[in-house]
Short mmCIF file of C-alpha atoms and ligand atoms in Angstrom, two decimals:
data_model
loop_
_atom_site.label_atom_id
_atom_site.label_comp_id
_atom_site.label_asym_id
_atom_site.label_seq_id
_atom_site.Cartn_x
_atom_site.Cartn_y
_atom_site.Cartn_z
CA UNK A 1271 -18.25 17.34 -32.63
CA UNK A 1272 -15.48 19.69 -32.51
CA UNK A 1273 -15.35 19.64 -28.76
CA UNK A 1274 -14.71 15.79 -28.97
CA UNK A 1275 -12.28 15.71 -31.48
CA UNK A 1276 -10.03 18.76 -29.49
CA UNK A 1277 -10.48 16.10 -26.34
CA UNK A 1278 -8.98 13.46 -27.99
CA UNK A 1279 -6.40 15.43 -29.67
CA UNK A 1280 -5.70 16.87 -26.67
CA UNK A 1281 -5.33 13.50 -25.02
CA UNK A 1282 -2.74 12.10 -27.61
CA UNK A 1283 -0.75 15.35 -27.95
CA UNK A 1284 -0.77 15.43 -23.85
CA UNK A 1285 2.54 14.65 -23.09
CA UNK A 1286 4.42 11.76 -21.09
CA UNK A 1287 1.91 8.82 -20.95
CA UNK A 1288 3.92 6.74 -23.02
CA UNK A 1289 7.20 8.48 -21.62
CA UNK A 1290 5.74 7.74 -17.83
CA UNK A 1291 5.26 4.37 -18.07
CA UNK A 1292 8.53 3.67 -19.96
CA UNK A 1293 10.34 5.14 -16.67
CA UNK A 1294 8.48 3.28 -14.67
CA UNK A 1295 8.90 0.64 -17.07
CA UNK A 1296 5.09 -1.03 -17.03
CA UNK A 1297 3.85 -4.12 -19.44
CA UNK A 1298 0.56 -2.62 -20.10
CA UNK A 1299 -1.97 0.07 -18.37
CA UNK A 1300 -5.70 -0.08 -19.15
CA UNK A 1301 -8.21 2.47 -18.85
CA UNK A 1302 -11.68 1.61 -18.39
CA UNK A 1303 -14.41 3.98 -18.89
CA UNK A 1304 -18.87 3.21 -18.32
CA UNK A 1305 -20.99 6.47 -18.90
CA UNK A 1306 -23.81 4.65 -17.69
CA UNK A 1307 -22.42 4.27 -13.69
CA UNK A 1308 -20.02 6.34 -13.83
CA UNK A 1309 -16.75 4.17 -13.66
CA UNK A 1310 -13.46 5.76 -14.46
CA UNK A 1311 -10.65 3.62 -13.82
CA UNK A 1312 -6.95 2.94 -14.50
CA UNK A 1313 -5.44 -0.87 -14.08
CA UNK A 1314 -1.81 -0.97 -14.45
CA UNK A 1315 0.43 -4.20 -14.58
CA UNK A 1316 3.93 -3.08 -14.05
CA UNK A 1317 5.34 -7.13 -14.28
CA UNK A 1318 4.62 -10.48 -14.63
CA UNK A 1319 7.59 -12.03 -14.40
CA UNK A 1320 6.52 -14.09 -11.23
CA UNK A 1321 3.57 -14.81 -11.94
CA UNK A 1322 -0.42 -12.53 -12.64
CA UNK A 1323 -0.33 -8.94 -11.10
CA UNK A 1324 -2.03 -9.27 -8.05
CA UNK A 1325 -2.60 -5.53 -6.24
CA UNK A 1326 -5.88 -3.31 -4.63
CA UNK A 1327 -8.31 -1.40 -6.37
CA UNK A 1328 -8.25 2.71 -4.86
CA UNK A 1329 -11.01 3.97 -4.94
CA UNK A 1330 -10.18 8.13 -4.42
CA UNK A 1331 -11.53 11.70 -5.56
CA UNK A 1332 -7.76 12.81 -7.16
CA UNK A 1333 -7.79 16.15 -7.90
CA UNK A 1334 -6.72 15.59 -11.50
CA UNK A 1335 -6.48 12.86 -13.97
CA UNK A 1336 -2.54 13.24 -14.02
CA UNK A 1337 -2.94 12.37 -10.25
CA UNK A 1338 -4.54 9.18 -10.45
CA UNK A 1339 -2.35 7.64 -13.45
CA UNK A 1340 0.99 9.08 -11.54
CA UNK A 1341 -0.33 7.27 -7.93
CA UNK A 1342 -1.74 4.01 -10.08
CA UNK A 1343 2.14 3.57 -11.54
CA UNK A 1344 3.82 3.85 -8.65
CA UNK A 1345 1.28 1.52 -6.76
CA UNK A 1346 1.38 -1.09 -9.24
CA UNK A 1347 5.43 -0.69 -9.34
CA UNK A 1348 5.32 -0.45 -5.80
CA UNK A 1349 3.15 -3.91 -5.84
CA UNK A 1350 6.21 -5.76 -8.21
CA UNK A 1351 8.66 -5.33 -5.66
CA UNK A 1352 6.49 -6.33 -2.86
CA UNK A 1353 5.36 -9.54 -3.88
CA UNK A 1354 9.24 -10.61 -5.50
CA UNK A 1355 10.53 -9.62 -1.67
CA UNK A 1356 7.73 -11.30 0.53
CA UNK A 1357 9.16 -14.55 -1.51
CA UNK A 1358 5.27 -14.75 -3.56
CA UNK A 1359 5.10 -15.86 -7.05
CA UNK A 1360 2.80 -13.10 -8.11
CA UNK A 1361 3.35 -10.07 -10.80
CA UNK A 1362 2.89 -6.11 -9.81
CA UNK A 1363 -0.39 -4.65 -10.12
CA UNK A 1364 -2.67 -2.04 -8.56
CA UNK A 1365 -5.96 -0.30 -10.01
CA UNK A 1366 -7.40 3.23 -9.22
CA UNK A 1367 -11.38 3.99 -9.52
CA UNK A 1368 -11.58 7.79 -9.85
CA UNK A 1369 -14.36 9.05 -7.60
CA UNK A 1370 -15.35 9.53 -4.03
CA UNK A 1371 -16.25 6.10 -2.80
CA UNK A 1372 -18.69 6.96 -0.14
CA UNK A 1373 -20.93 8.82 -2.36
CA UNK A 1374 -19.85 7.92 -6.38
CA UNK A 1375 -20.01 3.95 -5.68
CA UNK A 1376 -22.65 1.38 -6.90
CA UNK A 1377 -23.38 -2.12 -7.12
CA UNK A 1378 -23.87 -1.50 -11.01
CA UNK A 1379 -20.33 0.48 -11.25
CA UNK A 1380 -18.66 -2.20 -9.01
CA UNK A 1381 -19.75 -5.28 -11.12
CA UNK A 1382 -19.08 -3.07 -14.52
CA UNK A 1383 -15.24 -2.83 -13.07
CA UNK A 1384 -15.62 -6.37 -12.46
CA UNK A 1385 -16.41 -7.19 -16.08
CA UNK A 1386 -13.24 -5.13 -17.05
CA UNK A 1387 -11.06 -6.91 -14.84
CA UNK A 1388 -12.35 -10.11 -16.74
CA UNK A 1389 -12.02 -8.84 -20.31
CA UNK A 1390 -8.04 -9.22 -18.80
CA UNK A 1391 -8.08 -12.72 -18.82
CA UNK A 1392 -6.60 -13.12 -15.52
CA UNK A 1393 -3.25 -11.37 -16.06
CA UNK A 1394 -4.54 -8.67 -13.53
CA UNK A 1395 -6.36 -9.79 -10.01
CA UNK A 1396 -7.74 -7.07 -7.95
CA UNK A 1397 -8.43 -7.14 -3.80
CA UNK A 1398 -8.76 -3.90 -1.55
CA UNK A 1399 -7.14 -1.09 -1.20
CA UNK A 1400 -7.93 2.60 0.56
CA UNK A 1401 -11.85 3.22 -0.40
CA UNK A 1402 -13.02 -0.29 -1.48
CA UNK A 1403 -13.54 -2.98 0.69
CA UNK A 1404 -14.90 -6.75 0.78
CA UNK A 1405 -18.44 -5.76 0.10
CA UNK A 1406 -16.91 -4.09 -3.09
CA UNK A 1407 -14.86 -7.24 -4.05
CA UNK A 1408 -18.42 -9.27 -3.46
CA UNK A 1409 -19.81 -7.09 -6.36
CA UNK A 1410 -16.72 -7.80 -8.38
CA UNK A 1411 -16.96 -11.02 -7.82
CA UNK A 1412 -20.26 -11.73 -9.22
CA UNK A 1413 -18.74 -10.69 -13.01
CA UNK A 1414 -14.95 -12.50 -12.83
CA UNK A 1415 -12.84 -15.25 -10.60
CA UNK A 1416 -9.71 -12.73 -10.83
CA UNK A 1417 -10.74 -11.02 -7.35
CA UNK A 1418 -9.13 -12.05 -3.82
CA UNK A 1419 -9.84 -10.57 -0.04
CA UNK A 1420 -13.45 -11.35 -0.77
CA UNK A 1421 -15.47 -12.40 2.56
CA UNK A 1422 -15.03 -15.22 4.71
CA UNK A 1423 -18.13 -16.61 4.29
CA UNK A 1424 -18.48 -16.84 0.61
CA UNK A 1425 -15.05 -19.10 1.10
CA UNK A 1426 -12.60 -15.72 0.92
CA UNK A 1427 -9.81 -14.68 3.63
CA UNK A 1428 -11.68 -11.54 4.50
CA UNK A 1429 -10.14 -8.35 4.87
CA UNK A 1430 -6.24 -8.26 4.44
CA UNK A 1431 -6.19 -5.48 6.49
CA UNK A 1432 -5.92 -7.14 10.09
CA UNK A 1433 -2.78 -9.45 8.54
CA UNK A 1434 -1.20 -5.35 7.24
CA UNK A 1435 -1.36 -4.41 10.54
CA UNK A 1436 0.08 -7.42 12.44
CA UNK A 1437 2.84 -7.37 10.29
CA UNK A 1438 3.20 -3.75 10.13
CA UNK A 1439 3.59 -4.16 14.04
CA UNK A 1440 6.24 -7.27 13.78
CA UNK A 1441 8.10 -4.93 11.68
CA UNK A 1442 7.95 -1.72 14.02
CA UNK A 1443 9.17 -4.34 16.55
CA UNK A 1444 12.32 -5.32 14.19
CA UNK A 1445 12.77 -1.78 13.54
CA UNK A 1446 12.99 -1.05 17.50
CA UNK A 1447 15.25 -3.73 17.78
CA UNK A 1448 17.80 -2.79 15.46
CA UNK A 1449 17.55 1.13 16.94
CA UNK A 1450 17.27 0.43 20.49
CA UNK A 1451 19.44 -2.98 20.84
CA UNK A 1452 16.23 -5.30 21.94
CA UNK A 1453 11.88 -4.90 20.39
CA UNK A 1454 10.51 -3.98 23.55
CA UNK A 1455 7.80 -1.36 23.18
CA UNK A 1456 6.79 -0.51 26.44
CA UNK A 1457 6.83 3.48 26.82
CA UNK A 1458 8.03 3.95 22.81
CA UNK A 1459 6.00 7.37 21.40
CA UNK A 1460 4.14 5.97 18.57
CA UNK A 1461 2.31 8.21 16.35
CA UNK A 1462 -0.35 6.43 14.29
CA UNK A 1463 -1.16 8.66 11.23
CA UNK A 1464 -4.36 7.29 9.72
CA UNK A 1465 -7.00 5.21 11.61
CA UNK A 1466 -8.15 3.13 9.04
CA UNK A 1467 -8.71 -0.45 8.56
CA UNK A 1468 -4.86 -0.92 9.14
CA UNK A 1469 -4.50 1.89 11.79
CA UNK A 1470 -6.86 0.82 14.02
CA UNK A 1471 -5.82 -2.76 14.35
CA UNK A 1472 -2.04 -1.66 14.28
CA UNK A 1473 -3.09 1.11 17.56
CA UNK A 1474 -5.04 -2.03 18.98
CA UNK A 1475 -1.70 -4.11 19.03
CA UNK A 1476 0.98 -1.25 19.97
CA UNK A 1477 -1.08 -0.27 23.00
CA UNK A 1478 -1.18 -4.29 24.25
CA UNK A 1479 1.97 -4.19 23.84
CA UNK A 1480 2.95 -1.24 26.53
CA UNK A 1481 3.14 1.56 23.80
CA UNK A 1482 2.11 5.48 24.25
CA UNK A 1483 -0.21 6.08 21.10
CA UNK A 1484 -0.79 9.27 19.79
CA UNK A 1485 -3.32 9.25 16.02
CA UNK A 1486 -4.40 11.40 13.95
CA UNK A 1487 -7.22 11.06 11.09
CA UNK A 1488 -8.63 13.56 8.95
CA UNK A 1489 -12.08 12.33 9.90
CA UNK A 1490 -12.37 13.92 13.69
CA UNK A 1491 -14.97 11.21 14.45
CA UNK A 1492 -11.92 8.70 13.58
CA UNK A 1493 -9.73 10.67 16.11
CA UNK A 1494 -12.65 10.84 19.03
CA UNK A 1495 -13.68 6.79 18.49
CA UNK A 1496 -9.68 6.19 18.75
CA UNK A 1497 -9.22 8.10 21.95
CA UNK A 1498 -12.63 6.26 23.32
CA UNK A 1499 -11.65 3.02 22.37
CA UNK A 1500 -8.11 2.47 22.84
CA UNK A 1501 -7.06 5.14 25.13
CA UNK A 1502 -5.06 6.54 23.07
CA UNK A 1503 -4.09 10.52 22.81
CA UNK A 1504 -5.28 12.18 19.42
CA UNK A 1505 -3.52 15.26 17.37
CA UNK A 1506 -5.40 17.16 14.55
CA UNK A 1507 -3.24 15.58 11.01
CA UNK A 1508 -1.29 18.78 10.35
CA UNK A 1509 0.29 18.65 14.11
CA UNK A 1510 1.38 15.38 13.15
CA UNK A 1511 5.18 15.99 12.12
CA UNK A 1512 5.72 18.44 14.98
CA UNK A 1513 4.88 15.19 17.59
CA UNK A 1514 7.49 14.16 19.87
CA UNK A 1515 7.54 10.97 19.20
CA UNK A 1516 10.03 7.45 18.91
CA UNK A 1517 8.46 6.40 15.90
CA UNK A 1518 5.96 7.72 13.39
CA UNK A 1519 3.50 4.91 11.56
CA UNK A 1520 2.27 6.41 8.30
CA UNK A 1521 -0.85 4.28 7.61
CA UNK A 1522 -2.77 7.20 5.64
CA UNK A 1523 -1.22 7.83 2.09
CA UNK A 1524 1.93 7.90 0.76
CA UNK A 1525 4.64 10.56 -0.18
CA UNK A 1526 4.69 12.10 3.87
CA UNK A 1527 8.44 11.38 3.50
CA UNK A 1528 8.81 14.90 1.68
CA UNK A 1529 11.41 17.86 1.83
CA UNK A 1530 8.98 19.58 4.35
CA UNK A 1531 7.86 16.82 6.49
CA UNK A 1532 11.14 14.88 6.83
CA UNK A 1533 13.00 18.42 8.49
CA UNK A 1534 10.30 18.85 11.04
CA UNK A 1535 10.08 15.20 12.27
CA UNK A 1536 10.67 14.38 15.72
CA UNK A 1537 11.74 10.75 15.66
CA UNK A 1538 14.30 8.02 15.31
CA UNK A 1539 11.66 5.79 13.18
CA UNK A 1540 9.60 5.42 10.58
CA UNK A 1541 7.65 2.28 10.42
CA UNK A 1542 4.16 2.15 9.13
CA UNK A 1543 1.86 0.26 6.17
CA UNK A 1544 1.29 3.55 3.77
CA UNK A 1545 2.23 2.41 0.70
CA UNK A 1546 5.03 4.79 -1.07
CA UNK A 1547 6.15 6.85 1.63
CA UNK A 1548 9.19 7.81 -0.14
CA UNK A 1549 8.37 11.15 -1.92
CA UNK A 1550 11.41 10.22 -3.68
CA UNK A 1551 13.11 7.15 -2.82
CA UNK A 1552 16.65 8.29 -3.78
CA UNK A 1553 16.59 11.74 -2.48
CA UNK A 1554 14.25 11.15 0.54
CA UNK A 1555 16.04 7.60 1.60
CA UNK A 1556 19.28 9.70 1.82
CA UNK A 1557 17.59 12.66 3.91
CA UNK A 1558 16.34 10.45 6.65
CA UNK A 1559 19.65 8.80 7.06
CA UNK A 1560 21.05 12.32 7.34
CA UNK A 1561 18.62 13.15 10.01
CA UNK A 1562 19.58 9.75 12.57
CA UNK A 1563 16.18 7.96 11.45
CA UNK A 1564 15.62 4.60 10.55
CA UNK A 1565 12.86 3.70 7.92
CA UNK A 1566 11.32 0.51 7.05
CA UNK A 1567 10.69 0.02 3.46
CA UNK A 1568 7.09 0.29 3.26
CA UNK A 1569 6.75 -2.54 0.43
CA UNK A 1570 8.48 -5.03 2.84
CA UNK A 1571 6.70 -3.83 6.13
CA UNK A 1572 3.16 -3.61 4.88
CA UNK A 1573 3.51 -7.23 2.94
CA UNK A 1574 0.82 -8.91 5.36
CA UNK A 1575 -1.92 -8.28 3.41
CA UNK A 1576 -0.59 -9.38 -0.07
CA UNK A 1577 0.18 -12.61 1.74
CA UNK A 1578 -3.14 -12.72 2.85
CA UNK A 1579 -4.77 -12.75 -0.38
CA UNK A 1580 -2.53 -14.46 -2.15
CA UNK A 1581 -3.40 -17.32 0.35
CA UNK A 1582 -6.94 -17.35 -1.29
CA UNK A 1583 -5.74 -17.86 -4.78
CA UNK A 1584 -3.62 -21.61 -3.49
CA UNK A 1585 -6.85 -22.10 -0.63
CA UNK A 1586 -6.90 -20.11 2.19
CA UNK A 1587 -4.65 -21.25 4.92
CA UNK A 1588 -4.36 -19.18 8.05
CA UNK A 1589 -1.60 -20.71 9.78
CA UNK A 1590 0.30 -20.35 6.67
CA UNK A 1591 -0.66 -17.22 6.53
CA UNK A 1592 0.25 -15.79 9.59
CA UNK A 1593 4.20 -17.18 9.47
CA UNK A 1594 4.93 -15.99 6.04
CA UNK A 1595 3.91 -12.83 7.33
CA UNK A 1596 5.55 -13.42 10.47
CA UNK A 1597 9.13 -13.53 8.52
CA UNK A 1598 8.51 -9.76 8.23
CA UNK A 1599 10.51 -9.75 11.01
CA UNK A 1600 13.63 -10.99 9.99
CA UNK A 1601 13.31 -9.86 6.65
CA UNK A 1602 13.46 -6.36 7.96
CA UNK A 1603 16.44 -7.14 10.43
CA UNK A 1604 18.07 -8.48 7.39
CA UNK A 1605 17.41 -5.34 4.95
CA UNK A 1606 18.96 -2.96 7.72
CA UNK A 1607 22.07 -5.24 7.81
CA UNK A 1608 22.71 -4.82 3.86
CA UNK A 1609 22.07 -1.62 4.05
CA UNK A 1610 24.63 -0.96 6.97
CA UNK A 1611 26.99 -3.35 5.48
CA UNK A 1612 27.24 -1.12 1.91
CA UNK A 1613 26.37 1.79 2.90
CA UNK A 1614 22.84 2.39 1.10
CA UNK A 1615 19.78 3.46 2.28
CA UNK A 1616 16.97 0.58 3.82
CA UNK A 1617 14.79 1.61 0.37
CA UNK A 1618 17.71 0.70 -1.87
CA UNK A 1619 18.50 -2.72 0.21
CA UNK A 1620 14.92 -4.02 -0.50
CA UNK A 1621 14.99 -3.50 -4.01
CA UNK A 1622 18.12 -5.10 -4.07
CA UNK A 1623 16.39 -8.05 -2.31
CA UNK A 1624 13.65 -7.96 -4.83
CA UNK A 1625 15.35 -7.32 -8.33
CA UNK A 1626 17.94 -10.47 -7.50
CA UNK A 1627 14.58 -12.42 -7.33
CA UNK A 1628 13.10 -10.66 -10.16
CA UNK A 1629 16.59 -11.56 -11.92
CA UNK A 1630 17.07 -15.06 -10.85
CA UNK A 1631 13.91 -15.93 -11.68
CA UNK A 1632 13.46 -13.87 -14.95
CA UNK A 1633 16.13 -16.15 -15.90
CA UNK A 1634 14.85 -19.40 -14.57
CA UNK A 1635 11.76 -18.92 -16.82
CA UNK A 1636 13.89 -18.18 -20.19
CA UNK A 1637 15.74 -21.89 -19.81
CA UNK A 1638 12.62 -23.50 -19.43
P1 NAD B 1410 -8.36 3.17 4.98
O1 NAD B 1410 -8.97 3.97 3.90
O2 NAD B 1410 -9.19 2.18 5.71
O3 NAD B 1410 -7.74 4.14 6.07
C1 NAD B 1410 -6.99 5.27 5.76
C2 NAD B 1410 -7.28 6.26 6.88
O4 NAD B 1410 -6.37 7.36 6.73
C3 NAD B 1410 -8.69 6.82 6.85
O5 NAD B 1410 -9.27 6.75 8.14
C4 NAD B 1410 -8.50 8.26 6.38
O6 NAD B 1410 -9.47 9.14 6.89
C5 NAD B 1410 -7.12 8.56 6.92
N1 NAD B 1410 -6.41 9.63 6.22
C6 NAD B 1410 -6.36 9.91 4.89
N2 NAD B 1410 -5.56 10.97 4.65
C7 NAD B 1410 -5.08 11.36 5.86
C8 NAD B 1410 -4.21 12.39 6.29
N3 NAD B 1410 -3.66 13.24 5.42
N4 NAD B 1410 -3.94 12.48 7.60
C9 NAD B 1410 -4.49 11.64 8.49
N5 NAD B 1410 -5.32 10.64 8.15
C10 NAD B 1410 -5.62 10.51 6.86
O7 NAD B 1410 -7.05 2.48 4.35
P2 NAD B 1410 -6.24 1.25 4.93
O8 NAD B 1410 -6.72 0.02 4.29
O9 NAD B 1410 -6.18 1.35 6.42
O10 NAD B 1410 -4.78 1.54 4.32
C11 NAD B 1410 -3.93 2.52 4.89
C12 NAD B 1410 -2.64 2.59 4.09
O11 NAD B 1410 -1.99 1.32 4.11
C13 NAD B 1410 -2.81 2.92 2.61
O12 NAD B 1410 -1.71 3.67 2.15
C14 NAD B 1410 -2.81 1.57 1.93
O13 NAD B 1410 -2.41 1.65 0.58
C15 NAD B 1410 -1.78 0.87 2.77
N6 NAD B 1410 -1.91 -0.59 2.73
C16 NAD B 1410 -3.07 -1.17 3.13
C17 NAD B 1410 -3.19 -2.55 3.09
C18 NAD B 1410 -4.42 -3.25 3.56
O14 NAD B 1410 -4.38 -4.47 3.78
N7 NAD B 1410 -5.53 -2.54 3.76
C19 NAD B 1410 -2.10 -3.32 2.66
C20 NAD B 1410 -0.91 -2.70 2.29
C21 NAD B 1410 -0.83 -1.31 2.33
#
C-alpha cells in the first residue's frame, strides 16, 4: 500500500508533464496501461486543426519513461507540421508502445492497444512506425476502424515504407540539385544510416540511379545482406560521421544532427527519412549552415508515407499517391529558396510553410 501511494505521488509531484506538453503545446496525451499483456503506451495528439491526428505507433525499449514521453511529443509535433506542409487535411499524432518489439509483442497486447485507440473515438488514427509493422496494424485492426497502412489484401495500401523511401530519394535528388546546379546522382557518396524498411528501398533506388552507397545498421546481419544484395560498401554505425561522403541519409532515429556529430561530418548534405534529426532545430539548423551543408527538413522529405496512408482513409489510389508524393520535389526546391531569400535556416522555412496553412486554415474553420 505504501509503495503505491509513494508511486503515484511520485508521479504527480514529478515535474514538467504538464509544463512539457504546454511547450510543445499538445491538445491531449493519453497513457494506456494492460497488466495482463503487458502494454505500456503513450498516444499524443499535438493538433487537430486540419483534420484527426493521423501518425505511427513506435514500438521501442527507451531506456526510461522520460524517454518515451519526450520522443512521443516531438513525433506527434513533428507529425502536425508534416501533414499541414504535404498539403493533407489531417491533425498531428504519433504513439509510442514501450517495450522491445521482437520479443515483448503479442497478438493479445496488439488488439488491447487497438481497443485504446478506439476508446478515442477517432480523433487519433495509428499506422507504422520503427518496430510495428502491417501484421501489427492487422491485430489493431480487428478492435477499431481508426488504423491505416494495414495490408493490401485485406483492402489496405500496405506498407508506407516503399512510398518514404521514393520520396526520400526525389528529395535527395532536389537537394543535389540545388547544391550541385542539376539532380544527377551518378558517382554522389551516399551514406545510408539505417537499413530498415525505408533504408533498404531508398539504397535500392540510389544505386539504380548511378550512386556509391555506403550503410550502416546496428544489426551486422543488416550490414552483410546490404553489401550482398545491393553491392553496396558497409561501415560499422559509429564510423558513420567520420565517412567521406556527398550526402548522409539518416533513416535510423532521430537527433544525429547533434553538437558532436554535426563537427565531424564529412558532407555537403543531409537528406534522409529519420524523423527529427534536428537535436535542436534552432541551434542545430544554424550549425549546419555554418559548416557549408544543406539539410532537408526531415518532416517535408520523409512525407511519402503519410501520403500513403492517408490515401487509405479517402480509398486507396496509387496513382494519386505517387504524384502527391512526387511534389516532394519541388516542395523542397521551394523551401531552400525561402530560406535563401530571408536568410533562415531550411528547418525554419518549412515551418513557415506549414504554420501559414495551420493559420489560414485555423481561420477558415472559425468563420464557418
Ligand atoms: P525500421 O525499424 O524498419 O528501420 C530502422 C533501421 O535502423 C533498423 O534496421 C535498425 O537496426 C537501424 N538502426 C537503429 N538505430 C541505429 C543506429 N544508431 N545506427 C544505425 N542503424 C540503426 O524503421 P523504418 O520504417 O525504416 O524507419 C526509419 C526512420 O524513418 C525512422 O526514424 C522513422 O520514424 C522514419 N520514417 C519512417 C516512415 C515509414 O514509412 N516507415 C515514414 C516517415 C519517417
Amino acid at each position: 500500500m505504501t509503495v503505491v501511494k509513494s508511486k503515484v505521488e511520485a508521479a504527480i509531484q514529478s515535474p514538467g508533464i504538464f509544463e512539457q506538453i504546454s511547450g510543445y503545446d499538445h491538445e491531449q496525451v493519453v497513457f494506456f496501461n494492460d497488466k495482463a499483456s503487458g502494454l505500456k503506451s503513450i498516444v499524443a495528439i499535438h493538433n487537430t486543426v486540419l483534420g484527426p491526428a493521423l501518425g505511427g505507433t513506435r514500438f521501442w525499449n527507451y531506456n526510461n519513461e522520460a524517454e518515451a514521453i519526450n520522443d512521443v511529443l516531438r513525433l506527434s509535433r513533428g507529425m502536425t507540421f508534416k501533414a499541414a506542409a504535404a498539403g493533407l487535411n489531417l491533425g498531428g499524432g504519433k504513439a509510442v508502445i514501450i517495450g522491445n518489439s521482437r520479443t515483448d509483442k503479442s497478438e493479445a497486447m496488439m488488439r488491447r492497444y487497438g481497443k485504446f485507440i478506439e476508446s478515442l473515438g477517432g480523433k487519433y488514427i495509428t499506422a507504422e512506425d520503427v518496430g510495428t509493422s502491417t501484421r501489427d496494424m492487422e491485430w489493431i485492426s480487428l478492435e477499431t476502424e481508426h488504423v491505416t497502412g494495414i495490408p493490401e489484401n485485406m483492402g489496405g495500401s500496405g506498407d508506407p515504407s516503399p512510398v518514404t523511401a521514393y520520396g526520400t530519394f526525389l528529395g535527395v535528388k532536389a537537394s543535389v540539385k540545388e547544391m550541385y546546379g542539376n539532380d544527377d546522382l551518378s558517382g554522389k557518396k551516399v551514406m545510408v544510416q539505417g537499413t530498415g524498411h525505408v533504408g533498404e528501398v531508398l539504397v535500392k533506388h540510389l544505386v539504380e540511379a548511378g550512386a556509391k552507397v555506403t550503410v550502416t545498421d546496428i544489426h551486422a546481419d543488416r550490414i552483410q545482406y546490404m553489401i550482398k544484395t545491393y553491392k553496396v560498401a558497409g561501415v560499422e554505425p559509429d564510423a558513420v560521421y567520420d565517412v567521406d561522403m556527398d550526402i548522409y541519409a539518416p533513416c535510423a532515429l532521430g537527433a544525429t544532427l547533434n553538437d558532436d556529430n554535426i563537427e565531424r561530418l564529412k558532407c555537403n548534405i543531409v537528406a534522409g527519412a529519420a524523423n527529427n534529426q534536428l537535436a535542436d532545430e534552432v541551434v542545430h539548423g544554424n550549425l549546419l549552415i555554418e559548416k557549408g551543408i544543406l539539410y532537408a527538413p526531415d518532416f517535408v522529405i520523409n512525407a511519402g508515407g503519410l501520403i500513403n496512408v492517408s490515401g487509405e482513409l479517402e480509398g486507396y489510389n496509387r496513382e494519386r499517391v505517387m504524384s502527391q508524393t512526387e511534389r516532394i520535389y519541388e516542395r523542397l526546391l521551394e523551401i531552400f529558396s525561402i530560406a535563401k531569400a530571408s536568410n533562415i535556416t531550411t528547418q525554419q522555412a518549412a515551418m513557415q510553410m506549414a504554420n501559414a496553412r495551420l493559420k489560414d486554415i485555423a481561420s477558415l474553420n472559425a468563420r464557418l
